[in-house]
Amino acid sequence: MEKEFRFSYIQHKSVDALNEADQELLHAAEQAAERAYAPYSNFHVGAALRLADGTVVTGNNQENASFPAGTCAERTALHAAMSLYPAATVTTMAILVKGQERPVSPCGVCRQALMEQRTRQQVPLRLLLGTSKGPVLEVSDASSLLPLAFDGSFLQG
Ligand code: THU
């Protein structure tokens, strides 16, 4: 039996097409990218997430001379938020790379981390994959970026 996953997303022409709250979040991600520590890749990524109560938490990539020890912007922001507000719901996360006109997409490890949060909060976690001047992609739920995901239910035997 063949099974199928369907994936769709919205492509906005630019940040101007977004509502005020989303524009604000992308701007926060842009500012976070400015504070990234990325001396090895020179790829400065910022992430900003909004919690259900409106609180915004940001993060950026933190690199290390021992490359695998570095962390992506998405996980920095997500783990900072959940360490401060363990019961919170992340409604939207905006991600942006400094100076790039092509929206960035979260790496596989970050998709797994977003999936964990999605399972934890039980409601959709929207993503805005942005640029400063170019297009912005809107993904209504991070879980759609990781079909057939591994989650805690497999550990229950
Ligand atoms: N990076 C992120 O922070 N987020 C992404 O979505 C892709 C990659 C970082 C990791 C590393 O510091 C640099 O970008 C180059 O891979």
Coordinates of N, CA, C and O and ligand atoms in Angstrom, one line a residue:
M1 N 0.8 -1.2 0.0 CA 0.0 0.0 0.0 C 0.9 1.3 0.0 O 1.8 1.4 0.8
E2 N 0.6 2.1 -0.9 CA 1.4 3.3 -1.0 C 0.8 4.4 -0.1 O -0.4 4.6 -0.1
K3 N 1.6 5.1 0.7 CA 1.1 6.2 1.5 C 1.8 7.5 1.0 O 2.9 7.4 0.5
E4 N 1.2 8.6 1.3 CA 1.7 9.8 0.8 C 1.7 10.9 1.8 O 0.8 11.0 2.6
F5 N 2.8 11.7 1.8 CA 2.8 12.9 2.6 C 2.6 14.1 1.7 O 3.2 14.2 0.7
R6 N 1.8 15.1 2.1 CA 1.7 16.3 1.3 C 2.3 17.4 2.1 O 2.1 17.5 3.3
F7 N 3.0 18.3 1.4 CA 3.6 19.4 2.1 C 3.3 20.7 1.3 O 3.5 20.7 0.1
S8 N 2.8 21.7 1.9 CA 2.6 23.0 1.2 C 3.0 24.1 2.2 O 3.1 23.9 3.4
Y9 N 3.4 25.2 1.6 CA 3.8 26.4 2.3 C 3.5 27.6 1.6 O 3.2 27.5 0.4
I10 N 3.5 28.7 2.2 CA 3.2 30.0 1.6 C 4.5 30.7 1.3 O 5.4 30.8 2.2
Q11 N 4.6 31.3 0.1 CA 5.8 32.1 -0.2 C 5.3 33.6 -0.2 O 4.5 33.9 -1.1
H12 N 5.8 34.4 0.7 CA 5.5 35.8 0.7 C 6.6 36.5 -0.1 O 7.7 36.2 0.0
K13 N 6.2 37.6 -0.8 CA 7.1 38.3 -1.6 C 8.3 38.9 -0.8 O 9.4 38.9 -1.1
S14 N 7.9 39.5 0.4 CA 8.9 40.1 1.3 C 8.2 40.2 2.6 O 7.1 40.0 2.9
V15 N 9.1 40.7 3.6 CA 8.6 40.9 4.9 C 7.4 41.8 5.0 O 6.6 41.7 5.9
D16 N 7.3 42.8 4.1 CA 6.2 43.7 4.1 C 4.9 43.1 3.9 O 3.9 43.7 4.3
A17 N 4.8 41.9 3.4 CA 3.6 41.2 3.2 C 3.0 40.6 4.5 O 1.9 40.1 4.5
L18 N 3.9 40.6 5.6 CA 3.5 39.9 6.8 C 2.7 40.9 7.7 O 2.9 42.1 7.6
N19 N 2.0 40.3 8.7 CA 1.4 41.2 9.7 C 2.4 41.8 10.6 O 3.6 41.3 10.6
E20 N 2.0 42.7 11.4 CA 2.9 43.5 12.3 C 3.7 42.6 13.2 O 4.9 42.7 13.4
A21 N 3.0 41.6 13.9 CA 3.7 40.7 14.8 C 4.8 39.9 14.2 O 5.9 39.7 14.7
D22 N 4.5 39.4 13.0 CA 5.4 38.6 12.2 C 6.6 39.4 11.7 O 7.8 38.9 11.8
Q23 N 6.3 40.6 11.3 CA 7.4 41.5 10.9 C 8.4 41.8 12.1 O 9.6 41.8 11.9
E24 N 7.8 42.0 13.2 CA 8.5 42.2 14.4 C 9.4 41.1 14.8 O 10.6 41.2 15.1
L25 N 8.9 39.9 14.6 CA 9.6 38.6 15.0 C 10.8 38.5 14.0 O 11.9 38.1 14.4
L26 N 10.6 38.7 12.7 CA 11.7 38.6 11.8 C 12.7 39.6 12.0 O 13.9 39.4 11.9
H27 N 12.3 40.8 12.4 CA 13.3 41.9 12.8 C 14.1 41.4 14.0 O 15.3 41.7 14.0
A28 N 13.5 40.8 15.0 CA 14.2 40.3 16.1 C 15.2 39.2 15.7 O 16.3 39.1 16.2
A29 N 14.8 38.4 14.7 CA 15.7 37.4 14.2 C 16.9 38.0 13.5 O 18.1 37.6 13.7
E30 N 16.6 39.1 12.8 CA 17.7 39.8 12.1 C 18.7 40.4 13.1 O 19.9 40.3 12.9
Q31 N 18.2 41.0 14.2 CA 19.1 41.5 15.2 C 19.9 40.4 15.9 O 21.0 40.6 16.2
A32 N 19.2 39.3 16.1 CA 19.9 38.2 16.7 C 21.0 37.7 15.8 O 22.1 37.3 16.3
A33 N 20.8 37.7 14.5 CA 21.9 37.2 13.6 C 23.1 38.1 13.7 O 24.2 37.7 13.5
E34 N 22.9 39.4 14.0 CA 24.0 40.4 14.1 C 24.9 40.0 15.3 O 26.0 40.3 15.4
R35 N 24.3 39.3 16.3 CA 25.0 38.9 17.5 C 25.6 37.5 17.4 O 26.1 36.9 18.4
A36 N 25.4 36.8 16.3 CA 25.9 35.4 16.1 C 27.4 35.3 16.3 O 28.1 36.3 16.0
Y37 N 27.8 34.2 16.8 CA 29.3 33.9 16.9 C 29.6 32.9 15.8 O 29.4 31.7 16.1
A38 N 30.0 33.4 14.7 CA 30.2 32.5 13.6 C 31.6 32.8 12.8 O 31.6 33.1 11.6
P39 N 32.7 32.8 13.6 CA 33.9 33.1 13.0 C 34.5 32.1 12.0 O 35.3 32.4 11.2
Y40 N 33.9 30.9 12.0 CA 34.4 29.8 11.1 C 33.7 29.8 9.8 O 34.3 29.6 8.7
S41 N 32.4 29.9 9.9 CA 31.6 29.8 8.7 C 31.2 31.2 8.1 O 30.9 31.3 6.9
N42 N 31.3 32.2 8.9 CA 30.9 33.5 8.6 C 29.4 33.5 8.1 O 29.0 34.4 7.3
F43 N 28.6 32.6 8.6 CA 27.2 32.4 8.2 C 26.4 32.8 9.5 O 26.4 31.9 10.4
H44 N 25.9 34.0 9.5 CA 25.3 34.5 10.8 C 23.8 34.3 10.8 O 23.1 34.9 10.0
V45 N 23.4 33.4 11.6 CA 22.0 33.0 11.6 C 21.3 33.5 12.9 O 21.9 33.4 14.0
G46 N 20.1 34.0 12.8 CA 19.3 34.5 13.9 C 18.0 33.8 14.0 O 17.4 33.5 12.9
A47 N 17.5 33.5 15.2 CA 16.2 32.9 15.3 C 15.5 33.7 16.4 O 16.1 34.1 17.4
A48 N 14.2 33.9 16.2 CA 13.4 34.6 17.2 C 12.0 33.8 17.3 O 11.4 33.5 16.3
L49 N 11.6 33.5 18.5 CA 10.4 32.8 18.7 C 9.4 33.6 19.6 O 9.9 34.3 20.4
R50 N 8.1 33.4 19.3 CA 7.1 34.0 20.1 C 6.4 33.0 20.9 O 5.9 32.0 20.3
L51 N 6.2 33.2 22.1 CA 5.4 32.3 23.0 C 4.0 32.8 23.0 O 3.7 33.9 22.6
A52 N 3.1 31.9 23.4 CA 1.7 32.1 23.4 C 1.3 33.4 24.1 O 0.3 34.1 23.8
D53 N 2.1 33.8 25.1 CA 1.7 35.0 25.9 C 2.4 36.2 25.3 O 2.3 37.3 25.8
G54 N 3.0 36.1 24.1 CA 3.6 37.2 23.4 C 5.1 37.4 23.7 O 5.8 38.2 22.9
T55 N 5.6 36.7 24.7 CA 7.1 36.9 25.0 C 7.9 36.4 23.8 O 7.6 35.4 23.1
V56 N 9.0 37.2 23.4 CA 9.9 36.9 22.3 C 11.2 36.5 22.9 O 11.7 37.1 23.8
V57 N 11.7 35.3 22.5 CA 13.0 34.9 22.9 C 13.9 34.7 21.6 O 13.4 34.2 20.6
T58 N 15.1 35.1 21.7 CA 16.0 35.0 20.5 C 17.2 34.1 20.7 O 17.5 33.8 21.9
G59 N 17.8 33.7 19.6 CA 19.0 32.9 19.7 C 19.8 33.1 18.4 O 19.3 33.6 17.4
N60 N 21.0 32.6 18.4 CA 21.8 32.7 17.2 C 22.8 31.5 17.2 O 23.0 30.8 18.2
N61 N 23.5 31.4 16.0 CA 24.5 30.2 16.0 C 25.7 30.6 16.8 O 26.2 31.7 16.8
Q62 N 26.2 29.6 17.6 CA 27.3 29.7 18.4 C 28.3 28.7 18.0 O 28.1 27.5 18.3
E63 N 29.4 29.1 17.3 CA 30.3 28.1 16.7 C 31.4 27.8 17.7 O 31.6 28.5 18.8
N64 N 32.2 26.8 17.3 CA 33.3 26.4 18.2 C 34.5 25.9 17.3 O 34.2 25.3 16.2
A65 N 35.7 26.1 17.7 CA 36.9 25.6 17.0 C 36.8 24.1 16.7 O 37.3 23.6 15.7
S66 N 36.2 23.4 17.7 CA 35.8 22.0 17.4 C 34.4 22.0 16.8 O 33.4 22.1 17.5
F67 N 34.4 22.0 15.5 CA 33.1 22.3 14.8 C 31.8 21.7 15.3 O 30.8 22.4 15.5
P68 N 31.8 20.4 15.6 CA 30.6 19.8 16.1 C 30.1 20.3 17.4 O 28.9 20.1 17.8
A69 N 30.9 21.0 18.2 CA 30.5 21.5 19.5 C 29.6 22.8 19.3 O 29.0 23.2 20.2
G70 N 29.6 23.3 18.1 CA 28.8 24.5 17.9 C 27.3 24.2 17.9 O 26.9 23.0 17.8
T71 N 26.5 25.2 18.0 CA 25.0 25.1 18.0 C 24.3 26.0 17.0 O 24.8 27.1 16.8
C72 N 23.3 25.5 16.4 CA 22.5 26.4 15.5 C 21.6 27.4 16.2 O 21.3 27.2 17.4
A73 N 21.3 28.4 15.5 CA 20.4 29.5 16.0 C 19.1 29.0 16.5 O 18.6 29.4 17.6
E74 N 18.5 28.0 15.8 CA 17.1 27.6 16.1 C 17.2 26.9 17.5 O 16.3 27.1 18.3
R75 N 18.2 26.0 17.7 CA 18.2 25.3 19.0 C 18.7 26.2 20.1 O 18.2 26.0 21.3
T76 N 19.5 27.2 19.8 CA 19.9 28.1 20.9 C 18.6 28.8 21.4 O 18.4 28.9 22.6
A77 N 17.8 29.3 20.4 CA 16.6 30.1 20.8 C 15.6 29.1 21.5 O 15.0 29.5 22.6
L78 N 15.4 28.0 20.9 CA 14.4 27.0 21.5 C 14.7 26.6 22.9 O 13.9 26.6 23.8
H79 N 16.0 26.2 23.1 CA 16.4 25.7 24.4 C 16.5 26.9 25.4 O 16.2 26.6 26.6
A80 N 16.8 28.0 25.0 CA 16.8 29.2 25.9 C 15.4 29.4 26.4 O 15.1 29.6 27.6
A81 N 14.4 29.4 25.4 CA 13.0 29.6 25.8 C 12.5 28.6 26.7 O 11.9 28.9 27.7
M82 N 12.8 27.3 26.4 CA 12.2 26.2 27.2 C 12.9 26.1 28.6 O 12.3 25.6 29.5
S83 N 14.2 26.6 28.7 CA 14.8 26.6 30.0 C 14.2 27.6 30.9 O 14.2 27.5 32.1
L84 N 13.8 28.7 30.3 CA 13.1 29.8 31.1 C 11.7 29.5 31.4 O 11.2 29.8 32.4
Y85 N 11.0 29.0 30.3 CA 9.5 28.9 30.4 C 9.1 27.4 30.0 O 8.6 27.2 28.9
P86 N 9.4 26.5 30.9 CA 9.2 25.1 30.5 C 7.8 24.7 30.1 O 7.6 23.7 29.4
A87 N 6.8 25.4 30.5 CA 5.4 25.0 30.2 C 4.9 25.8 29.0 O 3.7 25.7 28.6
A88 N 5.7 26.6 28.4 CA 5.3 27.6 27.3 C 5.0 26.9 26.0 O 5.5 25.8 25.7
T89 N 4.2 27.5 25.2 CA 3.9 27.1 23.8 C 4.6 28.1 22.9 O 4.4 29.3 23.0
V90 N 5.3 27.5 21.9 CA 5.9 28.3 20.9 C 5.0 28.5 19.7 O 4.6 27.4 19.1
T91 N 4.5 29.6 19.5 CA 3.5 29.8 18.4 C 4.2 29.9 17.0 O 3.8 29.3 16.1
T92 N 5.3 30.7 17.0 CA 6.0 31.0 15.7 C 7.5 31.1 16.0 O 7.9 31.8 17.0
M93 N 8.3 30.6 15.1 CA 9.7 30.8 15.1 C 10.1 31.4 13.8 O 9.8 30.9 12.7
A94 N 10.8 32.6 13.8 CA 11.4 33.2 12.6 C 12.9 32.9 12.5 O 13.5 33.0 13.6
I95 N 13.4 32.6 11.4 CA 14.8 32.3 11.2 C 15.3 33.1 10.0 O 14.6 33.3 9.0
L96 N 16.5 33.6 10.1 CA 17.0 34.5 9.1 C 18.6 34.5 9.1 O 19.2 34.3 10.1
V97 N 19.1 34.5 7.9 CA 20.6 34.6 7.8 C 21.0 36.0 7.3 O 20.4 36.5 6.3
K98 N 21.9 36.6 8.0 CA 22.4 37.9 7.7 C 22.9 38.0 6.2 O 23.7 37.2 5.8
G99 N 22.4 39.0 5.5 CA 22.9 39.3 4.2 C 22.5 38.3 3.1 O 23.0 38.4 2.0
Q100 N 21.6 37.4 3.4 CA 21.2 36.4 2.4 C 19.8 36.7 1.8 O 18.9 37.1 2.5
E101 N 19.7 36.5 0.5 CA 18.4 36.8 -0.2 C 17.6 35.5 -0.3 O 16.5 35.5 -0.9
R102 N 18.2 34.4 0.2 CA 17.5 33.1 0.0 C 17.1 32.6 1.4 O 17.9 32.5 2.3
P103 N 15.8 32.3 1.7 CA 15.4 31.9 3.0 C 16.1 30.6 3.4 O 16.3 29.7 2.6
V104 N 16.5 30.6 4.7 CA 17.3 29.4 5.1 C 16.3 28.4 5.7 O 15.2 28.7 6.2
S105 N 16.6 27.1 5.6 CA 15.7 26.1 6.1 C 16.5 25.3 7.2 O 17.7 25.1 7.2
P106 N 15.8 25.0 8.3 CA 16.5 24.4 9.5 C 17.1 23.1 9.1 O 16.6 22.3 8.3
C107 N 18.3 22.8 9.7 CA 19.0 21.6 9.5 C 18.2 20.4 10.1 O 17.3 20.6 10.9
G108 N 18.7 19.2 9.8 CA 18.0 18.0 10.3 C 17.9 17.9 11.8 O 16.9 17.5 12.4
V109 N 19.0 18.3 12.5 CA 19.0 18.2 13.9 C 18.0 19.2 14.5 O 17.3 18.9 15.5
C110 N 18.0 20.4 13.9 CA 17.0 21.4 14.4 C 15.6 21.0 14.1 O 14.7 21.2 14.9
R111 N 15.4 20.3 13.0 CA 14.0 19.8 12.8 C 13.6 18.8 13.8 O 12.5 18.8 14.3
Q112 N 14.6 18.0 14.2 CA 14.3 17.0 15.3 C 14.0 17.7 16.6 O 13.0 17.4 17.4
A113 N 14.7 18.8 16.9 CA 14.5 19.6 18.1 C 13.1 20.3 18.1 O 12.4 20.3 19.1
L114 N 12.8 20.8 16.9 CA 11.5 21.5 16.8 C 10.4 20.4 16.9 O 9.3 20.7 17.5
M115 N 10.6 19.3 16.4 CA 9.6 18.2 16.5 C 9.4 17.8 18.0 O 8.2 17.5 18.4
E116 N 10.4 17.8 18.7 CA 10.3 17.4 20.2 C 9.4 18.5 20.8 O 8.5 18.2 21.6
Q117 N 9.6 19.8 20.5 CA 8.8 20.8 21.1 C 7.4 20.7 20.6 O 6.4 20.9 21.4
R118 N 7.2 20.4 19.4 CA 5.9 20.2 18.8 C 5.1 19.1 19.5 O 3.9 19.3 19.8
T119 N 5.8 18.0 19.8 CA 5.2 16.9 20.6 C 4.8 17.4 22.0 O 3.8 17.1 22.5
R120 N 5.8 18.1 22.6 CA 5.6 18.6 23.9 C 4.4 19.6 24.1 O 3.7 19.5 25.0
Q121 N 4.3 20.5 23.1 CA 3.2 21.5 23.3 C 1.9 21.1 22.6 O 0.9 21.7 22.9
Q122 N 1.9 20.1 21.8 CA 0.7 19.5 21.2 C -0.2 20.5 20.3 O -1.3 20.2 20.0
V123 N 0.4 21.6 20.0 CA -0.3 22.5 19.0 C 0.8 22.9 18.0 O 2.0 22.9 18.3
P124 N 0.3 23.4 16.8 CA 1.3 23.7 15.7 C 2.3 24.8 16.1 O 2.0 25.7 16.9
L125 N 3.5 24.6 15.5 CA 4.6 25.5 15.8 C 4.9 26.1 14.4 O 5.5 25.4 13.5
R126 N 4.5 27.3 14.1 CA 4.7 27.9 12.8 C 6.1 28.4 12.6 O 6.7 28.9 13.5
L127 N 6.5 28.3 11.3 CA 7.9 28.8 11.0 C 7.8 29.9 10.0 O 7.0 29.8 9.0
L128 N 8.7 30.9 10.1 CA 8.8 31.9 9.1 C 10.3 31.8 8.7 O 11.2 32.1 9.5
L129 N 10.6 31.4 7.5 CA 11.9 31.3 7.0 C 12.2 32.5 6.1 O 11.7 32.7 5.0
G130 N 12.9 33.5 6.7 CA 12.9 34.8 6.2 C 14.2 35.3 5.6 O 15.3 34.6 5.6
T131 N 14.1 36.5 5.0 CA 15.3 37.3 4.5 C 15.0 38.7 4.9 O 13.8 39.0 5.2
S132 N 16.0 39.6 4.8 CA 15.8 41.0 5.1 C 15.0 41.7 4.0 O 14.1 42.5 4.3
K133 N 15.3 41.4 2.8 CA 14.7 42.1 1.6 C 14.0 41.2 0.7 O 13.2 41.6 -0.1
G134 N 14.3 39.9 0.7 CA 13.8 38.9 -0.3 C 12.5 38.2 0.3 O 11.9 38.7 1.2
P135 N 12.2 37.0 -0.2 CA 11.0 36.3 0.1 C 11.1 35.7 1.6 O 12.1 35.6 2.2
V136 N 9.9 35.5 2.0 CA 9.7 34.8 3.3 C 8.8 33.6 3.1 O 7.7 33.7 2.5
L137 N 9.2 32.5 3.6 CA 8.4 31.2 3.5 C 7.7 31.0 4.8 O 8.4 31.1 5.9
E138 N 6.4 30.7 4.7 CA 5.7 30.4 5.9 C 5.3 28.9 5.9 O 4.6 28.5 5.0
V139 N 5.7 28.2 7.0 CA 5.4 26.8 7.1 C 4.4 26.7 8.3 O 4.8 27.1 9.4
S140 N 3.2 26.2 8.1 CA 2.2 26.3 9.2 C 2.5 25.5 10.4 O 2.1 25.8 11.5
D141 N 3.3 24.4 10.2 CA 3.7 23.6 11.4 C 5.0 22.9 11.1 O 5.2 22.2 10.1
A142 N 5.9 23.1 12.0 CA 7.3 22.5 11.9 C 7.3 21.0 11.7 O 8.2 20.4 11.1
S143 N 6.2 20.3 12.2 CA 6.2 18.9 12.1 C 6.1 18.4 10.6 O 6.6 17.3 10.3
S144 N 5.7 19.3 9.7 CA 5.6 18.9 8.3 C 7.0 18.8 7.7 O 7.2 18.2 6.6
L145 N 8.0 19.3 8.4 CA 9.4 19.3 7.8 C 10.1 18.0 8.2 O 11.2 17.8 7.9
L146 N 9.4 17.1 9.0 CA 10.0 15.9 9.4 C 9.0 14.7 9.4 O 8.6 14.2 10.5
P147 N 8.7 14.3 8.2 CA 7.7 13.2 8.1 C 8.3 11.9 8.7 O 9.5 11.7 8.7
L148 N 7.5 11.1 9.3 CA 7.9 9.8 9.9 C 9.0 10.0 11.0 O 9.9 9.3 11.1
A149 N 8.8 11.1 11.7 CA 9.8 11.5 12.7 C 9.9 10.4 13.9 O 8.9 9.8 14.2
F150 N 11.1 10.4 14.4 CA 11.3 9.6 15.6 C 10.9 10.4 16.8 O 11.3 11.6 16.9
D151 N 10.1 9.8 17.7 CA 9.8 10.6 18.9 C 9.7 9.6 20.1 O 10.0 8.4 20.0
G152 N 9.4 10.2 21.2 CA 9.5 9.5 22.5 C 8.6 8.2 22.5 O 8.9 7.3 23.3
S153 N 7.6 8.2 21.7 CA 6.7 7.0 21.8 C 7.4 5.7 21.4 O 7.1 4.7 21.9
F154 N 8.5 5.9 20.6 CA 9.3 4.7 20.2 C 10.0 4.1 21.4 O 10.4 2.9 21.4
L155 N 10.3 4.9 22.4 CA 11.1 4.5 23.5 C 10.2 3.7 24.5 O 10.8 3.1 25.5
Q156 N 8.9 3.8 24.3 CA 8.0 3.1 25.3 C 7.9 1.6 24.9 O 7.2 0.9 25.6
G157 N 8.5 1.1 23.9 CA 8.6 -0.3 23.6 C 7.4 -0.7 22.7 O 6.5 0.0 22.4
Ligands
THU1 N1 23.1 27.1 11.0 C1 22.1 27.5 11.8 O1 22.4 28.2 12.8 N2 20.9 27.3 11.4 C2 20.5 26.7 10.2 O2 19.3 26.6 9.9 C3 21.6 26.2 9.3 C4 23.0 26.3 9.8 C5 24.5 27.4 11.4 C6 25.4 26.3 11.9 C7 26.8 26.8 11.6 O3 27.2 27.7 12.7 C8 26.6 27.6 10.4 O4 25.2 27.9 10.3 C9 27.0 27.0 9.1 O5 26.4 25.7 9.0

